[in-house]
Amino acid sequence: MRKYMNIGLTTALLLSLTLGTIGTETAAAKATTYKNCTEMHKDYKGGVALSSSTKNKGGKTKYKPYASKELYEANQKSDRDKDGIACEQ
């Protein structure tokens, strides 16, 4: 009985480690670095925000930004006014 319990626990541990790394790789793959705002606007019309609660300091915009911490950090150079939204439009 103890042998089967050890095998079951080992299998569960290996499965959880495998599934944990799959989620991290897909998040890293989504963090594309764009050359400029024109390129980013093809995929994200409103730009990319650090979080969904980030407010725009620059005034009224036409589109709502997409919230993604990883994507924002990859394109932080495009946030000229440093308000937490890259390429807002």
mmCIF file with all atom_site columns, C-alpha atoms in Angstrom:
data_model
loop_
_atom_site.group_PDB
_atom_site.id
_atom_site.type_symbol
_atom_site.label_atom_id
_atom_site.label_alt_id
_atom_site.label_comp_id
_atom_site.label_asym_id
_atom_site.label_entity_id
_atom_site.label_seq_id
_atom_site.pdbx_PDB_ins_code
_atom_site.Cartn_x
_atom_site.Cartn_y
_atom_site.Cartn_z
_atom_site.occupancy
_atom_site.B_iso_or_equiv
_atom_site.pdbx_formal_charge
_atom_site.auth_seq_id
_atom_site.auth_comp_id
_atom_site.auth_asym_id
_atom_site.auth_atom_id
_atom_site.pdbx_PDB_model_num
ATOM 1  C CA . MET A 1 1  ? 0.000   0.000  0.000   1.00 0.00 ? 1  MET A CA 1
ATOM 2  C CA . ARG A 1 2  ? 2.807   2.394  0.888   1.00 0.00 ? 2  ARG A CA 1
ATOM 3  C CA . LYS A 1 3  ? 4.526   1.710  -2.434  1.00 0.00 ? 3  LYS A CA 1
ATOM 4  C CA . TYR A 1 4  ? 1.415   2.767  -4.388  1.00 0.00 ? 4  TYR A CA 1
ATOM 5  C CA . MET A 1 5  ? 1.038   5.911  -2.321  1.00 0.00 ? 5  MET A CA 1
ATOM 6  C CA . ASN A 1 6  ? 4.655   6.913  -3.035  1.00 0.00 ? 6  ASN A CA 1
ATOM 7  C CA . ILE A 1 7  ? 4.161   6.321  -6.754  1.00 0.00 ? 7  ILE A CA 1
ATOM 8  C CA . GLY A 1 8  ? 0.966   8.402  -6.710  1.00 0.00 ? 8  GLY A CA 1
ATOM 9  C CA . LEU A 1 9  ? 2.619   11.293 -4.862  1.00 0.00 ? 9  LEU A CA 1
ATOM 10 C CA . THR A 1 10 ? 5.632   11.249 -7.170  1.00 0.00 ? 10 THR A CA 1
ATOM 11 C CA . THR A 1 11 ? 3.390   11.295 -10.241 1.00 0.00 ? 11 THR A CA 1
ATOM 12 C CA . ALA A 1 12 ? 1.334   14.174 -8.847  1.00 0.00 ? 12 ALA A CA 1
ATOM 13 C CA . LEU A 1 13 ? 4.476   16.162 -8.058  1.00 0.00 ? 13 LEU A CA 1
ATOM 14 C CA . LEU A 1 14 ? 5.942   15.672 -11.537 1.00 0.00 ? 14 LEU A CA 1
ATOM 15 C CA . LEU A 1 15 ? 2.625   16.571 -13.168 1.00 0.00 ? 15 LEU A CA 1
ATOM 16 C CA . SER A 1 16 ? 2.291   19.778 -11.150 1.00 0.00 ? 16 SER A CA 1
ATOM 17 C CA . LEU A 1 17 ? 5.855   20.826 -11.987 1.00 0.00 ? 17 LEU A CA 1
ATOM 18 C CA . THR A 1 18 ? 5.248   20.193 -15.678 1.00 0.00 ? 18 THR A CA 1
ATOM 19 C CA . LEU A 1 19 ? 1.984   22.152 -15.772 1.00 0.00 ? 19 LEU A CA 1
ATOM 20 C CA . GLY A 1 20 ? 3.530   25.021 -13.789 1.00 0.00 ? 20 GLY A CA 1
ATOM 21 C CA . THR A 1 21 ? 6.290   25.555 -16.340 1.00 0.00 ? 21 THR A CA 1
ATOM 22 C CA . ILE A 1 22 ? 3.885   25.426 -19.299 1.00 0.00 ? 22 ILE A CA 1
ATOM 23 C CA . GLY A 1 23 ? 1.958   28.440 -17.981 1.00 0.00 ? 23 GLY A CA 1
ATOM 24 C CA . THR A 1 24 ? 5.125   30.509 -17.538 1.00 0.00 ? 24 THR A CA 1
ATOM 25 C CA . GLU A 1 25 ? 6.408   29.840 -21.035 1.00 0.00 ? 25 GLU A CA 1
ATOM 26 C CA . THR A 1 26 ? 3.184   30.974 -22.692 1.00 0.00 ? 26 THR A CA 1
ATOM 27 C CA . ALA A 1 27 ? 3.139   34.208 -20.674 1.00 0.00 ? 27 ALA A CA 1
ATOM 28 C CA . ALA A 1 28 ? 6.728   34.943 -21.682 1.00 0.00 ? 28 ALA A CA 1
ATOM 29 C CA . ALA A 1 29 ? 5.968   34.153 -25.319 1.00 0.00 ? 29 ALA A CA 1
ATOM 30 C CA . LYS A 1 30 ? 3.118   36.687 -25.359 1.00 0.00 ? 30 LYS A CA 1
ATOM 31 C CA . ALA A 1 31 ? 5.397   39.524 -24.225 1.00 0.00 ? 31 ALA A CA 1
ATOM 32 C CA . THR A 1 32 ? 6.309   40.772 -27.694 1.00 0.00 ? 32 THR A CA 1
ATOM 33 C CA . THR A 1 33 ? 8.567   43.800 -27.969 1.00 0.00 ? 33 THR A CA 1
ATOM 34 C CA . TYR A 1 34 ? 7.271   46.198 -30.607 1.00 0.00 ? 34 TYR A CA 1
ATOM 35 C CA . LYS A 1 35 ? 9.544   48.436 -32.652 1.00 0.00 ? 35 LYS A CA 1
ATOM 36 C CA . ASN A 1 36 ? 7.235   51.456 -32.349 1.00 0.00 ? 36 ASN A CA 1
ATOM 37 C CA . CYS A 1 37 ? 3.660   52.481 -31.515 1.00 0.00 ? 37 CYS A CA 1
ATOM 38 C CA . THR A 1 38 ? 2.455   52.016 -35.097 1.00 0.00 ? 38 THR A CA 1
ATOM 39 C CA . GLU A 1 39 ? 3.404   48.338 -34.888 1.00 0.00 ? 39 GLU A CA 1
ATOM 40 C CA . MET A 1 40 ? 1.756   47.962 -31.460 1.00 0.00 ? 40 MET A CA 1
ATOM 41 C CA . HIS A 1 41 ? -1.476  49.616 -32.637 1.00 0.00 ? 41 HIS A CA 1
ATOM 42 C CA . LYS A 1 42 ? -1.909  46.859 -35.233 1.00 0.00 ? 42 LYS A CA 1
ATOM 43 C CA . ASP A 1 43 ? -2.464  44.398 -32.362 1.00 0.00 ? 43 ASP A CA 1
ATOM 44 C CA . TYR A 1 44 ? -3.564  46.704 -29.509 1.00 0.00 ? 44 TYR A CA 1
ATOM 45 C CA . LYS A 1 45 ? -5.394  49.853 -30.691 1.00 0.00 ? 45 LYS A CA 1
ATOM 46 C CA . GLY A 1 46 ? -5.494  51.450 -27.234 1.00 0.00 ? 46 GLY A CA 1
ATOM 47 C CA . GLY A 1 47 ? -1.928  50.540 -26.307 1.00 0.00 ? 47 GLY A CA 1
ATOM 48 C CA . VAL A 1 48 ? -0.869  48.400 -23.359 1.00 0.00 ? 48 VAL A CA 1
ATOM 49 C CA . ALA A 1 49 ? -1.405  49.275 -19.695 1.00 0.00 ? 49 ALA A CA 1
ATOM 50 C CA . LEU A 1 50 ? 0.557   48.012 -16.702 1.00 0.00 ? 50 LEU A CA 1
ATOM 51 C CA . SER A 1 51 ? -2.691  46.952 -14.983 1.00 0.00 ? 51 SER A CA 1
ATOM 52 C CA . SER A 1 52 ? -6.426  47.319 -15.490 1.00 0.00 ? 52 SER A CA 1
ATOM 53 C CA . SER A 1 53 ? -6.608  50.007 -12.792 1.00 0.00 ? 53 SER A CA 1
ATOM 54 C CA . THR A 1 54 ? -4.009  52.275 -14.466 1.00 0.00 ? 54 THR A CA 1
ATOM 55 C CA . LYS A 1 55 ? -5.405  55.726 -15.270 1.00 0.00 ? 55 LYS A CA 1
ATOM 56 C CA . ASN A 1 56 ? -4.338  57.852 -18.235 1.00 0.00 ? 56 ASN A CA 1
ATOM 57 C CA . LYS A 1 57 ? -2.730  61.178 -17.240 1.00 0.00 ? 57 LYS A CA 1
ATOM 58 C CA . GLY A 1 58 ? -2.649  62.610 -20.751 1.00 0.00 ? 58 GLY A CA 1
ATOM 59 C CA . GLY A 1 59 ? -6.371  63.220 -21.243 1.00 0.00 ? 59 GLY A CA 1
ATOM 60 C CA . LYS A 1 60 ? -9.084  61.645 -23.354 1.00 0.00 ? 60 LYS A CA 1
ATOM 61 C CA . THR A 1 61 ? -8.311  58.609 -25.495 1.00 0.00 ? 61 THR A CA 1
ATOM 62 C CA . LYS A 1 62 ? -10.316 56.848 -28.212 1.00 0.00 ? 62 LYS A CA 1
ATOM 63 C CA . TYR A 1 63 ? -9.590  53.260 -27.211 1.00 0.00 ? 63 TYR A CA 1
ATOM 64 C CA . LYS A 1 64 ? -9.279  51.346 -23.930 1.00 0.00 ? 64 LYS A CA 1
ATOM 65 C CA . PRO A 1 65 ? -5.764  49.926 -23.391 1.00 0.00 ? 65 PRO A CA 1
ATOM 66 C CA . TYR A 1 66 ? -5.089  46.211 -23.045 1.00 0.00 ? 66 TYR A CA 1
ATOM 67 C CA . ALA A 1 67 ? -3.841  45.373 -19.522 1.00 0.00 ? 67 ALA A CA 1
ATOM 68 C CA . SER A 1 68 ? -0.762  43.126 -19.316 1.00 0.00 ? 68 SER A CA 1
ATOM 69 C CA . LYS A 1 69 ? 2.176   43.589 -16.957 1.00 0.00 ? 69 LYS A CA 1
ATOM 70 C CA . GLU A 1 70 ? 4.541   41.425 -19.045 1.00 0.00 ? 70 GLU A CA 1
ATOM 71 C CA . LEU A 1 71 ? 3.647   43.128 -22.319 1.00 0.00 ? 71 LEU A CA 1
ATOM 72 C CA . TYR A 1 72 ? 3.915   46.605 -20.776 1.00 0.00 ? 72 TYR A CA 1
ATOM 73 C CA . GLU A 1 73 ? 7.351   45.848 -19.294 1.00 0.00 ? 73 GLU A CA 1
ATOM 74 C CA . ALA A 1 74 ? 8.565   44.569 -22.680 1.00 0.00 ? 74 ALA A CA 1
ATOM 75 C CA . ASN A 1 75 ? 7.442   47.862 -24.302 1.00 0.00 ? 75 ASN A CA 1
ATOM 76 C CA . GLN A 1 76 ? 7.991   50.323 -21.457 1.00 0.00 ? 76 GLN A CA 1
ATOM 77 C CA . LYS A 1 77 ? 10.200  52.454 -23.732 1.00 0.00 ? 77 LYS A CA 1
ATOM 78 C CA . SER A 1 78 ? 7.042   53.468 -25.629 1.00 0.00 ? 78 SER A CA 1
ATOM 79 C CA . ASP A 1 79 ? 5.452   55.080 -22.541 1.00 0.00 ? 79 ASP A CA 1
ATOM 80 C CA . ARG A 1 80 ? 6.596   58.663 -23.072 1.00 0.00 ? 80 ARG A CA 1
ATOM 81 C CA . ASP A 1 81 ? 4.552   60.310 -20.302 1.00 0.00 ? 81 ASP A CA 1
ATOM 82 C CA . LYS A 1 82 ? 5.350   57.522 -17.761 1.00 0.00 ? 82 LYS A CA 1
ATOM 83 C CA . ASP A 1 83 ? 1.714   57.025 -16.776 1.00 0.00 ? 83 ASP A CA 1
ATOM 84 C CA . GLY A 1 84 ? 1.732   53.224 -16.991 1.00 0.00 ? 84 GLY A CA 1
ATOM 85 C CA . ILE A 1 85 ? 0.209   53.013 -20.484 1.00 0.00 ? 85 ILE A CA 1
ATOM 86 C CA . ALA A 1 86 ? 2.471   52.436 -23.492 1.00 0.00 ? 86 ALA A CA 1
ATOM 87 C CA . CYS A 1 87 ? 1.263   53.893 -26.819 1.00 0.00 ? 87 CYS A CA 1
ATOM 88 C CA . GLU A 1 88 ? -2.132  55.084 -25.585 1.00 0.00 ? 88 GLU A CA 1
ATOM 89 C CA . GLN A 1 89 ? -4.395  56.325 -28.327 1.00 0.00 ? 89 GLN A CA 1
#
